[in-house]
JSON list of C-alpha atoms in Angstrom, two decimals:
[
{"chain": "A", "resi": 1, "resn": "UNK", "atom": "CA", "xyz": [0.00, 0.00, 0.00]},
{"chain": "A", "resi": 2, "resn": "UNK", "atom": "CA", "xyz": [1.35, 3.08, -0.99]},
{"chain": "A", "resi": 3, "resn": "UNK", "atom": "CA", "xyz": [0.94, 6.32, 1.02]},
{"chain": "A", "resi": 4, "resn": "UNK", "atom": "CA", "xyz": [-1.55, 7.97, -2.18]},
{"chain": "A", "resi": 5, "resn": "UNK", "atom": "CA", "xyz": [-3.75, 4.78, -1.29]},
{"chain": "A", "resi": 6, "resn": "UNK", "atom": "CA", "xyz": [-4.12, 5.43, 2.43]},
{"chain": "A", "resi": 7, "resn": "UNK", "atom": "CA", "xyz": [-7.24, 6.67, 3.36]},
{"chain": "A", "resi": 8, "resn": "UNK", "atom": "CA", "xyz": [-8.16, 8.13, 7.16]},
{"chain": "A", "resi": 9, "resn": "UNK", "atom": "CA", "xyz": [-8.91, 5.79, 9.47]},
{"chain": "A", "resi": 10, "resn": "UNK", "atom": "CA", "xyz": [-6.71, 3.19, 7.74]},
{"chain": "A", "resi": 11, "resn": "UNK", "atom": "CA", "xyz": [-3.78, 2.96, 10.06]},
{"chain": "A", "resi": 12, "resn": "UNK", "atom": "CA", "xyz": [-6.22, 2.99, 12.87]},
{"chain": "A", "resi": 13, "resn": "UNK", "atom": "CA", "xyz": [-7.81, -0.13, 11.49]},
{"chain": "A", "resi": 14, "resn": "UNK", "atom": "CA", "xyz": [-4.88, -1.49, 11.12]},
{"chain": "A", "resi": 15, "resn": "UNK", "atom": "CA", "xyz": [-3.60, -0.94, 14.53]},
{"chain": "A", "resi": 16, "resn": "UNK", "atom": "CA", "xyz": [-6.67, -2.33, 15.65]},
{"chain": "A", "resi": 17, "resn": "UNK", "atom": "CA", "xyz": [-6.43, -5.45, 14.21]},
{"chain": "A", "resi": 18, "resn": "UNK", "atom": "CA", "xyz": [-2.84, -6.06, 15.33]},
{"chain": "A", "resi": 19, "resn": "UNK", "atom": "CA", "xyz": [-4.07, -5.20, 19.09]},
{"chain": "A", "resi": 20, "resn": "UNK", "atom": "CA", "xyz": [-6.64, -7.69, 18.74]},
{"chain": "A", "resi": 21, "resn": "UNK", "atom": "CA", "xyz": [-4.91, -10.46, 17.30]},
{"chain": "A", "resi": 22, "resn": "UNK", "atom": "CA", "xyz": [-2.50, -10.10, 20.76]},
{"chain": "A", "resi": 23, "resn": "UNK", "atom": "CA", "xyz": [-5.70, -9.91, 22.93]},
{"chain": "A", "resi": 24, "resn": "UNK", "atom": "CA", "xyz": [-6.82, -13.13, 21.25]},
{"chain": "A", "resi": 25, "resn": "UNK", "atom": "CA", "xyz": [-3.68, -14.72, 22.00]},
{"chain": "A", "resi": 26, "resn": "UNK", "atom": "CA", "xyz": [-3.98, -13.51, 25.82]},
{"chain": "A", "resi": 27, "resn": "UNK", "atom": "CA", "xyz": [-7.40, -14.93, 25.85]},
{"chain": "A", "resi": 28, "resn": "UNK", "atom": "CA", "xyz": [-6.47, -18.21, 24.38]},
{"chain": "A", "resi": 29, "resn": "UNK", "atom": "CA", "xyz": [-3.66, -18.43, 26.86]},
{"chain": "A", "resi": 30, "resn": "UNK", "atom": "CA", "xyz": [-5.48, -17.82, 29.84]},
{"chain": "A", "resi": 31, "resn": "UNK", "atom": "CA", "xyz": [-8.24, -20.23, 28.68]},
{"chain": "A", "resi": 32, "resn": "UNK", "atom": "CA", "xyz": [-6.04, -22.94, 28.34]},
{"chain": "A", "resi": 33, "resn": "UNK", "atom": "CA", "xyz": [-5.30, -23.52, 31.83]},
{"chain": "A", "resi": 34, "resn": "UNK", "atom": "CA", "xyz": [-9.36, -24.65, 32.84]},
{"chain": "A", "resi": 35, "resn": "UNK", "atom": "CA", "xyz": [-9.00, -26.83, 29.92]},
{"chain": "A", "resi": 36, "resn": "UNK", "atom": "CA", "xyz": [-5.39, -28.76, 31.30]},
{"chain": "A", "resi": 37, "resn": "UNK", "atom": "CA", "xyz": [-6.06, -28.90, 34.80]},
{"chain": "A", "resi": 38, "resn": "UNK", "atom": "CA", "xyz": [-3.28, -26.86, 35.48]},
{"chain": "A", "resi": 39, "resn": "UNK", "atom": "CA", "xyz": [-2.59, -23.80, 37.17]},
{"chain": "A", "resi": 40, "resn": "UNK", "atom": "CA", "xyz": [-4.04, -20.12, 36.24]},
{"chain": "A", "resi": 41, "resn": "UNK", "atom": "CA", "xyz": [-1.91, -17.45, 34.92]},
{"chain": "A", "resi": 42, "resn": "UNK", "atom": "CA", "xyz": [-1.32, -14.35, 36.77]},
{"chain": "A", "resi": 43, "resn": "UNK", "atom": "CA", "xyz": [-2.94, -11.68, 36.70]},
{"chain": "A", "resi": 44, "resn": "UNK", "atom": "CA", "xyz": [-0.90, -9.53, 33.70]},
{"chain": "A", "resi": 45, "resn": "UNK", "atom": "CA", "xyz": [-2.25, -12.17, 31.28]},
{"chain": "A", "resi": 46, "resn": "UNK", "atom": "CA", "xyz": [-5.81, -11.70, 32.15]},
{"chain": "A", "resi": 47, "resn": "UNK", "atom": "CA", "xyz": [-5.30, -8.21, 31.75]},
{"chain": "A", "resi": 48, "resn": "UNK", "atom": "CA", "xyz": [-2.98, -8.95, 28.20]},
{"chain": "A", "resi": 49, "resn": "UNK", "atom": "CA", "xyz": [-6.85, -10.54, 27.20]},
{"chain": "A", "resi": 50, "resn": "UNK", "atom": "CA", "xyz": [-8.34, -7.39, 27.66]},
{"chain": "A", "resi": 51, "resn": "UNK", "atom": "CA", "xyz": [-6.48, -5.53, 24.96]},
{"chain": "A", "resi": 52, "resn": "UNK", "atom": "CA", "xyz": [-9.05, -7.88, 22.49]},
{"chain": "A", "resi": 53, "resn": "UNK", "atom": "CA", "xyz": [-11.49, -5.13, 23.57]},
{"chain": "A", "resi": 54, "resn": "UNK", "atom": "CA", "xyz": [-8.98, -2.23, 23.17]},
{"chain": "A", "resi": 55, "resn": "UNK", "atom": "CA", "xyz": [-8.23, -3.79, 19.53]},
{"chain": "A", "resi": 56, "resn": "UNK", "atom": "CA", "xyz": [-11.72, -3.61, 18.47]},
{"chain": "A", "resi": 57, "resn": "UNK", "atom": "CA", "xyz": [-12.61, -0.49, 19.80]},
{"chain": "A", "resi": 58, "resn": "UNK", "atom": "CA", "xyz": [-9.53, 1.74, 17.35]},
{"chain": "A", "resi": 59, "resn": "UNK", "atom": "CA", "xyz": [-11.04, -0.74, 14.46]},
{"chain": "A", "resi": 60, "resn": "UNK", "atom": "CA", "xyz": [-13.84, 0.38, 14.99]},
{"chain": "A", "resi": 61, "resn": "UNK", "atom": "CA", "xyz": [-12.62, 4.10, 15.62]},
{"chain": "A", "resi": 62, "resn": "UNK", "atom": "CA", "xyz": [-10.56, 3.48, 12.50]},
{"chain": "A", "resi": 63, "resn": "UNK", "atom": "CA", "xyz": [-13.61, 2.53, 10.71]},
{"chain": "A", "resi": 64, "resn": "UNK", "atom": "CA", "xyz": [-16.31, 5.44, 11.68]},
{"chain": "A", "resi": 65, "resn": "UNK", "atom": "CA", "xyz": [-13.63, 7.99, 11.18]},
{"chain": "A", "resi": 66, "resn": "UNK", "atom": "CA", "xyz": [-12.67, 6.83, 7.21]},
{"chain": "A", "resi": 67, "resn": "UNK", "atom": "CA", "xyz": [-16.65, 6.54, 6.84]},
{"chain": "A", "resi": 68, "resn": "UNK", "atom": "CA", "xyz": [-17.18, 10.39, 8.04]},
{"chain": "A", "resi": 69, "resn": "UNK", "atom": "CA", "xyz": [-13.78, 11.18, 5.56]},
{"chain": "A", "resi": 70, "resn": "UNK", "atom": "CA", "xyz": [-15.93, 9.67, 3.06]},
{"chain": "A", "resi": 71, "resn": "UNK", "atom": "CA", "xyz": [-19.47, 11.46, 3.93]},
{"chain": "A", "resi": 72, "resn": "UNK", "atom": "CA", "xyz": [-17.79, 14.48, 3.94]},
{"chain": "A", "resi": 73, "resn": "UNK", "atom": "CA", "xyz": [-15.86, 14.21, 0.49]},
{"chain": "A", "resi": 74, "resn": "UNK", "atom": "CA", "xyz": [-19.23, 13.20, -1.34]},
{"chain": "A", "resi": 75, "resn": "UNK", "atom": "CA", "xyz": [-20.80, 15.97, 0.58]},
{"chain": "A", "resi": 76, "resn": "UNK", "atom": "CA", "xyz": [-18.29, 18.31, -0.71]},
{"chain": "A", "resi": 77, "resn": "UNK", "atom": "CA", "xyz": [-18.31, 17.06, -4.34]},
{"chain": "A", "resi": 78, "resn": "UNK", "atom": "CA", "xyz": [-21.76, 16.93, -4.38]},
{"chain": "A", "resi": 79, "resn": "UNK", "atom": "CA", "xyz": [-22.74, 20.77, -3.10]},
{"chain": "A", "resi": 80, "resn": "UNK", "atom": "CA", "xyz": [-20.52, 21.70, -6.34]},
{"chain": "A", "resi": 81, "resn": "UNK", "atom": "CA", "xyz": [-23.14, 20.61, -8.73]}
]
């Protein structure tokens, strides 16, 4: 992707993804342990899980904010006419 490509909101949704992805990880880890009868993690990995949330949340940031950049260039283009 070059930078003329890049819209707003793009490197947010990016970023979101990538935060996820480790929150998912941190969930999965924690999870395992009730599953093998072994001992829970500490605390920092519960807390690791919550960044799934934190992940979704710029997404969807990322998202909302590119759709407004959008609105507001067909908005402009269109009051031209």
């Amino acid at each position: 992707m070059t930078n003329e490509t890049r819209k707003p909101g793009d490197l947010l949704v990016r970023a979101g993804a990538a935060v996820f992805v480790v929150g998912a990880l941190g969930t999965l880890a924690t999870v395992a342990p009730l599953f093998l009868g072994s001992d829970p993690l500490p605390t920092a990995a519960y807390l690791v899980s919550m960044l799934m949330g934190v992940g979704f949340a710029l997404a969807l940031a990322g998202l909302l904010r590119s759709a407004r950049a959008q609105s507001r260039q067909a908005t402009a283009s269109g009051s031209g006419a």
